[in-house]
Short mmCIF file of C-alpha atoms in Angstrom, two decimals:
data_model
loop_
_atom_site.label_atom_id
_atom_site.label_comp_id
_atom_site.label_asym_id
_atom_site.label_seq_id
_atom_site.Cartn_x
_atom_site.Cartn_y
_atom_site.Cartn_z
CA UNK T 7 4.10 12.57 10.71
CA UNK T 8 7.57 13.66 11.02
CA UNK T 9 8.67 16.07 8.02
CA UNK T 10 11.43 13.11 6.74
CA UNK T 11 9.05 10.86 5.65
CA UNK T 12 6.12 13.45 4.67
CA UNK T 13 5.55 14.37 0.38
CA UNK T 14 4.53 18.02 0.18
CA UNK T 15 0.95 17.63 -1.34
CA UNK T 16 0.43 15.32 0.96
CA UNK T 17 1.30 17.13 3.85
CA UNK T 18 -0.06 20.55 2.75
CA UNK T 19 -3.51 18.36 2.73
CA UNK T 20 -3.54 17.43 6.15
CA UNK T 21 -2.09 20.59 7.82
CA UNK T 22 -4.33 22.65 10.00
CA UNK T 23 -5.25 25.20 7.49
CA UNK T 24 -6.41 22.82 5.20
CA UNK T 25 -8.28 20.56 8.41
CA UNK T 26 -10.30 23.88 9.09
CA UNK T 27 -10.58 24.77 4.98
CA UNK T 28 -12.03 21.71 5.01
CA UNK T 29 -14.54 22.04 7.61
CA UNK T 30 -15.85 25.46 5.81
CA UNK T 31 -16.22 24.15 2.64
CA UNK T 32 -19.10 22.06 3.93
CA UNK T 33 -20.31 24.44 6.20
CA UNK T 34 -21.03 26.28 2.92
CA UNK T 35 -22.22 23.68 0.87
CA UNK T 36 -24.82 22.86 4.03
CA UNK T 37 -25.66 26.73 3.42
CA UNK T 38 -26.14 26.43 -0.28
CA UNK T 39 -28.66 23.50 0.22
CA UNK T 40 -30.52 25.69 2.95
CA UNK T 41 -30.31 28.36 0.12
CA UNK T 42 -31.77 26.40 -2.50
CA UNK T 43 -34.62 25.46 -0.38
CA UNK T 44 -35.57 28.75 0.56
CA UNK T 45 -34.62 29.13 4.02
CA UNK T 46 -31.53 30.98 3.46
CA UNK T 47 -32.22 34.06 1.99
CA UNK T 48 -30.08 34.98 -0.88
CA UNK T 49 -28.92 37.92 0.35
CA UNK T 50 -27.59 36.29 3.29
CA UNK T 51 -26.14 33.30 1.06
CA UNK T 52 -24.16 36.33 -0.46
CA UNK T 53 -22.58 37.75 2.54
CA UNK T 54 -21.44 34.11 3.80
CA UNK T 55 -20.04 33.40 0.37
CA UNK T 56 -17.81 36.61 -0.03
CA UNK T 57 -16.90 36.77 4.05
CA UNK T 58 -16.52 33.18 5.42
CA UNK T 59 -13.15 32.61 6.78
CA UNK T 60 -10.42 31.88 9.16
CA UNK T 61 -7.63 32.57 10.54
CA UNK T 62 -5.92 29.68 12.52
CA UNK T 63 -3.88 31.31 15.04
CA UNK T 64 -7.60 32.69 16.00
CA UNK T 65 -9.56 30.11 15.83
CA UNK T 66 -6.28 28.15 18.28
CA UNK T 67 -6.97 31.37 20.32
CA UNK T 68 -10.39 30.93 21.12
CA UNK T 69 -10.05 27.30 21.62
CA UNK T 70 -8.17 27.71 24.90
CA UNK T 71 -11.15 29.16 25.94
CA UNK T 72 -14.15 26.65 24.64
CA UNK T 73 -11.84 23.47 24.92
CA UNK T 74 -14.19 22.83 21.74
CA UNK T 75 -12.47 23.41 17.96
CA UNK T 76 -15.33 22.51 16.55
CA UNK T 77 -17.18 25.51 18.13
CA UNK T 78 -13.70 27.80 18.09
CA UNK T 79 -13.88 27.73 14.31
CA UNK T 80 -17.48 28.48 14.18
CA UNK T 81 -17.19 31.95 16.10
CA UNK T 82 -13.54 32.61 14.54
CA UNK T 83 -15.95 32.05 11.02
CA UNK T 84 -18.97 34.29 12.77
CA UNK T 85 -16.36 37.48 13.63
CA UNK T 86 -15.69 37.40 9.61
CA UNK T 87 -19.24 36.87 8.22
CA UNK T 88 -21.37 39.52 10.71
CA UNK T 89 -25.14 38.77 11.66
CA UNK T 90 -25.76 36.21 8.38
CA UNK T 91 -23.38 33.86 10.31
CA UNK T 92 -26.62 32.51 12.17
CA UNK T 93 -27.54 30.59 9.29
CA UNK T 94 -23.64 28.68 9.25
CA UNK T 95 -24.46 25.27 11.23
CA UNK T 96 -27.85 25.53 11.35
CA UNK T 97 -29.06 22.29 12.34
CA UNK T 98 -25.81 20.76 12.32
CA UNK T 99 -23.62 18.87 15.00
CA UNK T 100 -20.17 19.07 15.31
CA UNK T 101 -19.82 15.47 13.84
CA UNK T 102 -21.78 16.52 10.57
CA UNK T 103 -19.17 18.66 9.84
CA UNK T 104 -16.57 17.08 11.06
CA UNK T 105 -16.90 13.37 9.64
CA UNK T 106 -17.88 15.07 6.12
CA UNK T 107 -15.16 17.00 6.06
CA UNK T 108 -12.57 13.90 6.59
CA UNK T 109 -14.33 12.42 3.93
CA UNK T 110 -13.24 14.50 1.85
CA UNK T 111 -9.44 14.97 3.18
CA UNK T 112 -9.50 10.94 2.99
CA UNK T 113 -10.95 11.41 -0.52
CA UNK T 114 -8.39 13.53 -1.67
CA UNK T 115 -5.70 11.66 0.47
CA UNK T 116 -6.83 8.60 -2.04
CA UNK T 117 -6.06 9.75 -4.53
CA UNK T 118 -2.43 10.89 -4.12
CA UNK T 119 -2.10 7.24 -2.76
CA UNK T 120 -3.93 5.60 -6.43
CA UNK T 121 -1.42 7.86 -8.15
CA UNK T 122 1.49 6.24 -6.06
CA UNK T 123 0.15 3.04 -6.86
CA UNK T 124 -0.15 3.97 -11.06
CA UNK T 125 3.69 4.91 -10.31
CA UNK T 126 4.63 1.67 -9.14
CA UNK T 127 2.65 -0.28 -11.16
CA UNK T 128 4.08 1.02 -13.86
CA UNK T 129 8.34 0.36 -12.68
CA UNK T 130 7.30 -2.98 -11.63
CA UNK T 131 5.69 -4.03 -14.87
CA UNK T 132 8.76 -1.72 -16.60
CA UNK T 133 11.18 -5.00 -14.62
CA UNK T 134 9.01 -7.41 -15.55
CA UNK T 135 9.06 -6.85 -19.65
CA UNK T 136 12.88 -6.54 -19.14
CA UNK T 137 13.90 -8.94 -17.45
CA UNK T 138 11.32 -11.47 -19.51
CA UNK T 139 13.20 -14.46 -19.92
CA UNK T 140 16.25 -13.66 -17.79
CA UNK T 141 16.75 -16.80 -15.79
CA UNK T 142 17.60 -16.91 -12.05
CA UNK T 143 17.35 -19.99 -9.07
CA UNK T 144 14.15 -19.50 -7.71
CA UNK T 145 14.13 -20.01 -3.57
CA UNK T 146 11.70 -21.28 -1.13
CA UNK T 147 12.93 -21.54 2.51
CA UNK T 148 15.97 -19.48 1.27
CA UNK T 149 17.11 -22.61 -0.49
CA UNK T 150 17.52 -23.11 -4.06
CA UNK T 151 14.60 -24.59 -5.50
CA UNK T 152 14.01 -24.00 -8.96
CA UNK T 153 14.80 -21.42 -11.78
CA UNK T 154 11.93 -18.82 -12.93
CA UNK T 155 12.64 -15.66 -14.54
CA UNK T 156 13.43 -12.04 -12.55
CA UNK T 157 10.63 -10.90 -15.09
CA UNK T 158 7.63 -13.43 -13.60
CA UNK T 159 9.23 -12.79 -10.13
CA UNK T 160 8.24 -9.16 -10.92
CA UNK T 161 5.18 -9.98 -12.53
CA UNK T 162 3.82 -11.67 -9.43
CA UNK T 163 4.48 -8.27 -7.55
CA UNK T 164 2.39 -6.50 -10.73
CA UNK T 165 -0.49 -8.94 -9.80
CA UNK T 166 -0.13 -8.47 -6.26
CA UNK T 167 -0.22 -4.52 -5.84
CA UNK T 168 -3.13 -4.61 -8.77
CA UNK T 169 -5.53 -6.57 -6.08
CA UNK T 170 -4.33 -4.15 -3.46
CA UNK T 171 -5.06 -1.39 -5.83
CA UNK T 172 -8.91 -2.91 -6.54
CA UNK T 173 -8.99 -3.19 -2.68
CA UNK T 174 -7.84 0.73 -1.80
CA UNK T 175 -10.50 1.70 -4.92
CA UNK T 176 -13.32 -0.19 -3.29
CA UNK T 177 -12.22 0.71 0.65
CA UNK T 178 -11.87 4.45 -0.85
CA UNK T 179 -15.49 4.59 -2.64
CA UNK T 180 -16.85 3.73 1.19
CA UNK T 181 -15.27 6.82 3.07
CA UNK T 182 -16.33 9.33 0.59
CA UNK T 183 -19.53 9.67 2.20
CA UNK T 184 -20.73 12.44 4.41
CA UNK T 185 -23.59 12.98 6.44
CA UNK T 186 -25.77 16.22 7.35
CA UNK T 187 -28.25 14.36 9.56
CA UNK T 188 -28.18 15.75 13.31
CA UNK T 189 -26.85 14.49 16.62
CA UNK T 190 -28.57 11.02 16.35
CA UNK T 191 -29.24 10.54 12.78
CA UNK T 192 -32.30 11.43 12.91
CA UNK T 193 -33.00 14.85 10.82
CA UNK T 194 -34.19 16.45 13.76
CA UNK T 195 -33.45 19.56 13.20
CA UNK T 196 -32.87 19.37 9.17
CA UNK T 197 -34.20 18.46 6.04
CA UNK T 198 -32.59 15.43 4.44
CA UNK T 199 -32.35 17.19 1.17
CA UNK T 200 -29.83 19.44 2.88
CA UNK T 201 -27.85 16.33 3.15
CA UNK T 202 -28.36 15.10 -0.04
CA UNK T 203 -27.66 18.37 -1.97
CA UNK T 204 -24.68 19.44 0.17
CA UNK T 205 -23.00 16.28 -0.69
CA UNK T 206 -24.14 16.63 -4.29
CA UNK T 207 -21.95 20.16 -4.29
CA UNK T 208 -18.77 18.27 -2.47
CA UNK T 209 -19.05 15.17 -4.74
CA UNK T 210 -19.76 12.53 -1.39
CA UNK T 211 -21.81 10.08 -1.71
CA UNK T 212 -24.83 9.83 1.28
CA UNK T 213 -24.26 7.76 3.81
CA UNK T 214 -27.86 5.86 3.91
CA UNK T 215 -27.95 5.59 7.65
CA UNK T 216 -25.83 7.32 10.23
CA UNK T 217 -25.82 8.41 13.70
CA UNK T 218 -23.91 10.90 15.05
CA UNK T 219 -21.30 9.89 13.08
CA UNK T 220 -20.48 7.70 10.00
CA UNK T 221 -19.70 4.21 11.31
CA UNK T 222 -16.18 3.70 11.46
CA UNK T 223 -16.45 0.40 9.36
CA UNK T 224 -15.74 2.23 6.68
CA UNK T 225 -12.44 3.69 7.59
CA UNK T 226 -11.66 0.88 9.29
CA UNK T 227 -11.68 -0.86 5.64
CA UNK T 228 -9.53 2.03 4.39
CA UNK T 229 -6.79 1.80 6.95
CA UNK T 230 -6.58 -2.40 6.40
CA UNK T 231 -6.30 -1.64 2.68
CA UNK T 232 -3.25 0.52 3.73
CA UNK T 233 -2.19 -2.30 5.40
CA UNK T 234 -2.37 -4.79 2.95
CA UNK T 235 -0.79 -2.93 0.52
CA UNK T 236 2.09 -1.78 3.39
CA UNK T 237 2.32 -5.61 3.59
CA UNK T 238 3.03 -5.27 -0.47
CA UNK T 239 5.60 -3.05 0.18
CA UNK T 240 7.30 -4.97 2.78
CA UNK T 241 7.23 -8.33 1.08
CA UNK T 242 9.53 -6.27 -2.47
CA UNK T 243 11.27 -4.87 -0.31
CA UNK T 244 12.38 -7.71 1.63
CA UNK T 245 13.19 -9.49 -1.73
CA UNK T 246 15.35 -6.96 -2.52
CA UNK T 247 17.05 -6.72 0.60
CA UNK T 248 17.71 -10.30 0.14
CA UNK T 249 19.05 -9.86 -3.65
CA UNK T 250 20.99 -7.34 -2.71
CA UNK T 251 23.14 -9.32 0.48
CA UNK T 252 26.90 -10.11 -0.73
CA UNK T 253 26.44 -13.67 -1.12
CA UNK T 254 23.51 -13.09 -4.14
CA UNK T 255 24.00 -9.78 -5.45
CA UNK T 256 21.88 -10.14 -8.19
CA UNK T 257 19.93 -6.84 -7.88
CA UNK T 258 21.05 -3.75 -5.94
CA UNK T 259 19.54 -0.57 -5.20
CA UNK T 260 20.85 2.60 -6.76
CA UNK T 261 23.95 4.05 -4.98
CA UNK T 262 24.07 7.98 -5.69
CA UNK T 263 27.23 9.86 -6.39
CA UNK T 264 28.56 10.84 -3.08
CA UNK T 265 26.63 8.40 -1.13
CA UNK T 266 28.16 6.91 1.89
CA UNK T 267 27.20 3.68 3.35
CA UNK T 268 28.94 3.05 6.77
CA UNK T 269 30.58 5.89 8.96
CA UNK T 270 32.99 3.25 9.90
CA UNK T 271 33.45 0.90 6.35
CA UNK T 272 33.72 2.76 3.18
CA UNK T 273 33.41 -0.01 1.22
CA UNK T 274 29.68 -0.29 2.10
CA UNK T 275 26.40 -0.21 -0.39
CA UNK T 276 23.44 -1.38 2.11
CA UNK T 277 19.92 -1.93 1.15
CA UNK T 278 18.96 1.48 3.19
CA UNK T 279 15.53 2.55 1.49
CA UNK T 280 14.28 -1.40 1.68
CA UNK T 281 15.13 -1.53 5.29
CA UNK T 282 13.80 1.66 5.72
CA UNK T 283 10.52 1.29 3.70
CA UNK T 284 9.82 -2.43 5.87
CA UNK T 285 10.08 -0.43 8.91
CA UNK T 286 8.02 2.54 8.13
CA UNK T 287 5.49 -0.69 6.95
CA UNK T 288 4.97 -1.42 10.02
CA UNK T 289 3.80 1.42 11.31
CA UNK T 290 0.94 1.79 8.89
CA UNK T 291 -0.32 -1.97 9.74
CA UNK T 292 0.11 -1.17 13.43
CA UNK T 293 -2.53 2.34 12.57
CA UNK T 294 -5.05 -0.26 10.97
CA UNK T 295 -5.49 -1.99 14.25
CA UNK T 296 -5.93 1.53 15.96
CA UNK T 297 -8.78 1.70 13.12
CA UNK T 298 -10.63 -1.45 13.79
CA UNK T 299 -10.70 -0.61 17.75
CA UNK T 300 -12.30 2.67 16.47
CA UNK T 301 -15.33 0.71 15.60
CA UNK T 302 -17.20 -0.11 18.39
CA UNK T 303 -18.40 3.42 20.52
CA UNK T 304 -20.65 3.78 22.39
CA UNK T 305 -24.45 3.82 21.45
CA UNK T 306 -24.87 7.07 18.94
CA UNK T 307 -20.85 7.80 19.78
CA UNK T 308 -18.17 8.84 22.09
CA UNK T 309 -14.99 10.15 21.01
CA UNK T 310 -12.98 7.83 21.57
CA UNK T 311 -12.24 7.11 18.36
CA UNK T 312 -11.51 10.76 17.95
CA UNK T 313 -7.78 11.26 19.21
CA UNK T 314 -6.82 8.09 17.34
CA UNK T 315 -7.70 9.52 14.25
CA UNK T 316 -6.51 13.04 14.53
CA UNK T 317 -3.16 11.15 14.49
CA UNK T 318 -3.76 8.04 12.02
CA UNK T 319 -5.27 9.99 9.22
CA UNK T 320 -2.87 11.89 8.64
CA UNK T 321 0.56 9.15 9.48
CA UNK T 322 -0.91 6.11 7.46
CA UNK T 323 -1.76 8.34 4.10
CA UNK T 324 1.70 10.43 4.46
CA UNK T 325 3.55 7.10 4.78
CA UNK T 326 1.68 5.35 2.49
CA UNK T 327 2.37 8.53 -0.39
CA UNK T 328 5.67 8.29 1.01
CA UNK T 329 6.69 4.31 0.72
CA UNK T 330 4.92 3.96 -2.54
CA UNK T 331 6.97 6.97 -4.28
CA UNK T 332 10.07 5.95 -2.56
CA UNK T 333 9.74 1.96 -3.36
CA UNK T 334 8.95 3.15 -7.09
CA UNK T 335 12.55 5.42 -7.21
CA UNK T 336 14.27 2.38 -5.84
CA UNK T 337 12.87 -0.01 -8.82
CA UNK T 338 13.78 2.98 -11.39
CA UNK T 339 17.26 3.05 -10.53
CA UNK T 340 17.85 -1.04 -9.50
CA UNK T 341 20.68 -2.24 -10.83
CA UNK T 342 20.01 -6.19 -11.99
CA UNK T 343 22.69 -8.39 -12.60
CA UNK T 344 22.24 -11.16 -14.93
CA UNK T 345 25.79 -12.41 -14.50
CA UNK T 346 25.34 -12.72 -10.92
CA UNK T 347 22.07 -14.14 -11.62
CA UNK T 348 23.62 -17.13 -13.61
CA UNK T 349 26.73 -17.60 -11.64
CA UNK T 350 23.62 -18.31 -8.63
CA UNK T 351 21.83 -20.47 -10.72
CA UNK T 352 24.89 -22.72 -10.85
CA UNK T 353 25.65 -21.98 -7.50
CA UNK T 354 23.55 -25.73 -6.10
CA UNK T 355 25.63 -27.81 -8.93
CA UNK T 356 22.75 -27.87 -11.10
CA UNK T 357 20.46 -30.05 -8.07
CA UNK T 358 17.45 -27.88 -9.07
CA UNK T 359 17.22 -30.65 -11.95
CA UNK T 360 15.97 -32.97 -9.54
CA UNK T 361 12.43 -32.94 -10.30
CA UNK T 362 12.68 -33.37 -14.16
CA UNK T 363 14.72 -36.59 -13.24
CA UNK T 364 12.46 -37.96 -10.57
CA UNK T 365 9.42 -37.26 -13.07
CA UNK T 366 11.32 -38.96 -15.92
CA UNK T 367 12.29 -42.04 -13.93
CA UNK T 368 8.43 -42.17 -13.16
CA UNK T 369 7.49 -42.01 -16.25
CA UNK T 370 10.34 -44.73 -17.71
CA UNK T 371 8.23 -46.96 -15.10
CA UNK T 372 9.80 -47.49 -11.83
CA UNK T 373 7.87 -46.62 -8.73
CA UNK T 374 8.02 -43.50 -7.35
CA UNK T 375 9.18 -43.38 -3.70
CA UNK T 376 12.03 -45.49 -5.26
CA UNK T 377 13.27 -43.28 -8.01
CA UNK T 378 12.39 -40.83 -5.25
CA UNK T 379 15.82 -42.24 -3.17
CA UNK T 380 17.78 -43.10 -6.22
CA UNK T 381 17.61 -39.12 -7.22
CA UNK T 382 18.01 -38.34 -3.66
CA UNK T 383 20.77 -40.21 -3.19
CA UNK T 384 22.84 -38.74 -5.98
CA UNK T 385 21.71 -34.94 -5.21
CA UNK T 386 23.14 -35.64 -1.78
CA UNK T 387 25.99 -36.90 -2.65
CA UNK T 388 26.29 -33.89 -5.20
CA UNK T 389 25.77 -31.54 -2.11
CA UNK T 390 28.54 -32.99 -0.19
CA UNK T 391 31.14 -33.11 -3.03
CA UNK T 392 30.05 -30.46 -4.39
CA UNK T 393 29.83 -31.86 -7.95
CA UNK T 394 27.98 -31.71 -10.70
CA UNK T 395 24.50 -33.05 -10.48
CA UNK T 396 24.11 -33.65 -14.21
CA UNK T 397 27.39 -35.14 -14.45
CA UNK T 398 26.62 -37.69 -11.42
CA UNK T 399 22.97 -38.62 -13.09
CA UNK T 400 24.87 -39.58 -16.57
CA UNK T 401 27.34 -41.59 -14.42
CA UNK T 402 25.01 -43.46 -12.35
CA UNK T 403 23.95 -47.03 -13.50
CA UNK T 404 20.37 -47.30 -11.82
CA UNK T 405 19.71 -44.12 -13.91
CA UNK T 406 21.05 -44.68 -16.99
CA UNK T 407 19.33 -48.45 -17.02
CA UNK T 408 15.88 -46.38 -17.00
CA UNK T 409 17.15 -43.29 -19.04
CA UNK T 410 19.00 -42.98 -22.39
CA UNK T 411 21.86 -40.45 -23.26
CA UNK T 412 19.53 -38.14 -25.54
CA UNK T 413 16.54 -38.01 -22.54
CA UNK T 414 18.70 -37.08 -20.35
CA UNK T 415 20.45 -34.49 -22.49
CA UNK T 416 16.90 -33.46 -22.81
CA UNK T 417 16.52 -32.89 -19.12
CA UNK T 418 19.42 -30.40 -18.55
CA UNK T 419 18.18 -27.70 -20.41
CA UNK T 420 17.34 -24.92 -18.16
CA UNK T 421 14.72 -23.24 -20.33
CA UNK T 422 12.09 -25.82 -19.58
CA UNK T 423 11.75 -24.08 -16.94
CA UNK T 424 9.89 -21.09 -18.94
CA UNK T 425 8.03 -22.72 -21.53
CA UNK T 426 4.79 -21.54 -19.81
CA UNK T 427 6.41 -17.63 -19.12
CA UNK T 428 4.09 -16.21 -22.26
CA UNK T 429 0.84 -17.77 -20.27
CA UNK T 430 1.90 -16.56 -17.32
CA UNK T 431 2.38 -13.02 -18.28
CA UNK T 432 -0.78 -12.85 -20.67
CA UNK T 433 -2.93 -13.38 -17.30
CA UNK T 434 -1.05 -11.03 -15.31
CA UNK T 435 -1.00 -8.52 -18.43
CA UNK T 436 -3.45 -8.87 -20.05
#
């Protein structure tokens, strides 16, 4: 991933010192099970231990000779440790080491990403105690509908990115497993409590049954929970973007000191790190369907999936460390506007009253398709004058035959509309 969008920690984990760090920590831990069951000797165990390492411009050196990195690591290791380097990788294929190791560069990569995730859980729920009660013209189709509160439109966000955080937990727990079993599966040429005890030492779990490789299943799962929460970020972000336009203005995202909007306008304050964060969105659902074509190789394997993931490891955990911090600055510095919010609500001459009079003329008897057209026909006519839906329903005979003064007095109030926020917010909170 391109330096812009890549976090330090996160891209100090996936640079080629760490890849190959990686790969020689279970090397080791593959010669401290060996160790422990005696065919090791200890002596040996010691020399690996105090001499096993790299250098990568070496180990990139020797590669243009073996066209293999796998093995060009191995003998840039061997030239450090001396004649105890026979026991490194005994038994072992390339894929033991390899798909363990990614386990645990996914593992760690997790983690970053669940902290990103605490972040914005926390400034979304932050909006949503705030702005409890703060009432705004709810939309569907872009079209005024009816009012909610800024704080339960946040709260339905909280709920959302919690799911997609119980998703990422459970797609996480199924790539943190490695697998020391041979170029089939099959133990071959090892003992299975190598497996077990070298995973033991790097915290992975076993993978029960393997091949050459861990079925990519599993990180197919991980890279669609990536997606699904990229789909999270896209969906805030387009709200905002839509909040923010000129015509609504009733949130805005943070516009820094010096900050220019337009090389040609001045004047302008655009929704850049929205429409940036929907785009960069993309590109980590687009990387989950490189995933799930990873999944079916070729009997043991092939490596097809291999170039694929060399590059989608790495992209869809820095982007998703990098839209999850950025989304959570933008909702620490947005800039809500309750005026605006109320001058909106207003905005559809109070039509979004509709319902409570269509319900009420129900329930004062008459049927419902017909106090269906009577309301319609005064919310039209509302719409094309532009007047004052209230004022048209107390003025209109048909409805004040069925409805008194004081019921529809009653009907006008715009908190109705949260008497069941508390509920609401005690299952999303708890």
């Amino acid at each position: 991933m391109i330096e812009r969008y890549t976090r330090k920690a996160m891209g100090d984990l996936w640079s080629l010192e760490n890849r190959f760090a990686a790969w020689l920590e279970v090397e080791l831990a593959v010669c401290e099970a060996w160790t422990r069951l005696g065919r090791v000797p200890e002596a040996d165990m010691a020399v690996i231990r105090e001499k096993a390492g790299f250098d990568v411009a070496r180990i990139l050196e020797i590669e243009e000779t073996t066209r293999h990195d796998v093995i060009a690591f191995l003998t840039a290791v061997e030239e450090r440790v001396g004649p105890s380097a026979r026991f490194i990788h005994l038994g072992c294929t390339s894929s033991d080491i390899v798909d363990t190791a990614n386990a645990l560069l996914l593992g760690r990569a997790g983690d970053l990403i669940l902290a990103d995730l605490d972040g914005l859980l926390t400034a979304i729920k932050d909006l949503a105690m705030r702005f409890k009660g703060q009432l705004m013209i709810g939309r569907t189709h872009g079209i005024h509908a009816e009012p909610l509160s800024f704080g339960m439109k946040m709260a339905s966000f909280y709920a959302e990115f919690s799911r997609h955080r119980e998703r990422f937990v459970a797609a996480l727990t199924g790539v943190r497993v490695g697998k020391i079993s041979g170029a089939v599966g099959g133990y071959a040429h090892l003992d299975p409590r190598v497996e077990a005890i070298a995973m033991d030492i790097m915290g992975l779990a076993v993978d029960p049954i393997s091949t050459q490789i861990i079925q990519r299943d599993r990180h197919a799962a991980f890279f669609t929970a990536l997606a699904l929460i990229a789909g999270g970020v896209e969906r805030l972000s387009t709200e905002l973007r839509h909040l923010q336009r000129t015509e609504v203005l009733e949130a805005e995202e943070g516009f820094a000191k010096g900050q220019k909007g337009s090389s040609a306008m001045p004047h302008k304050k655009n929704p850049i790190s929205a429409e940036n964060l929907c785009g960069l969105s993309r590109l980590i659902r687009t990387n989950a369907l490189a995933s799930l074509e990873n999944m079916p190789l070729w009997h043991e394997r092939d490596i097809s999936h291999s170039s694929v993931e060399r590059v989608i490891m790495p992209d869809s955990t820095i982007l998703a460390d990098y839209t999850l911090a950025r989304l959570t600055n933008i909702l620490k510095n947005l800039k809500v506007n309750p005026d605006n919010m109320a001058r909106n609500l207003m905005g559809s001459f109070g039509l979004f009253y509709s319902q409570r009079v269509l319900l009420a003329l129900i329930e004062a008897g008459m049927d419902r398709q017909e106090a269906y057209v009577l309301v319609q026909r005064v919310a039209m006519a509302c719409w094309e004058g532009r007047k004052s839906f209230p004022d048209a329903v107390r003025a209109d005979p048909a409805i004040t035959a069925k409805l008194a003064p004081a019921v529809l007095d009653a009907l006008f109030d715009p908190t109705y509309y949260l008497a069941h926020e508390d509920l609401i917010y005690s299952r999303v909170f708890g």
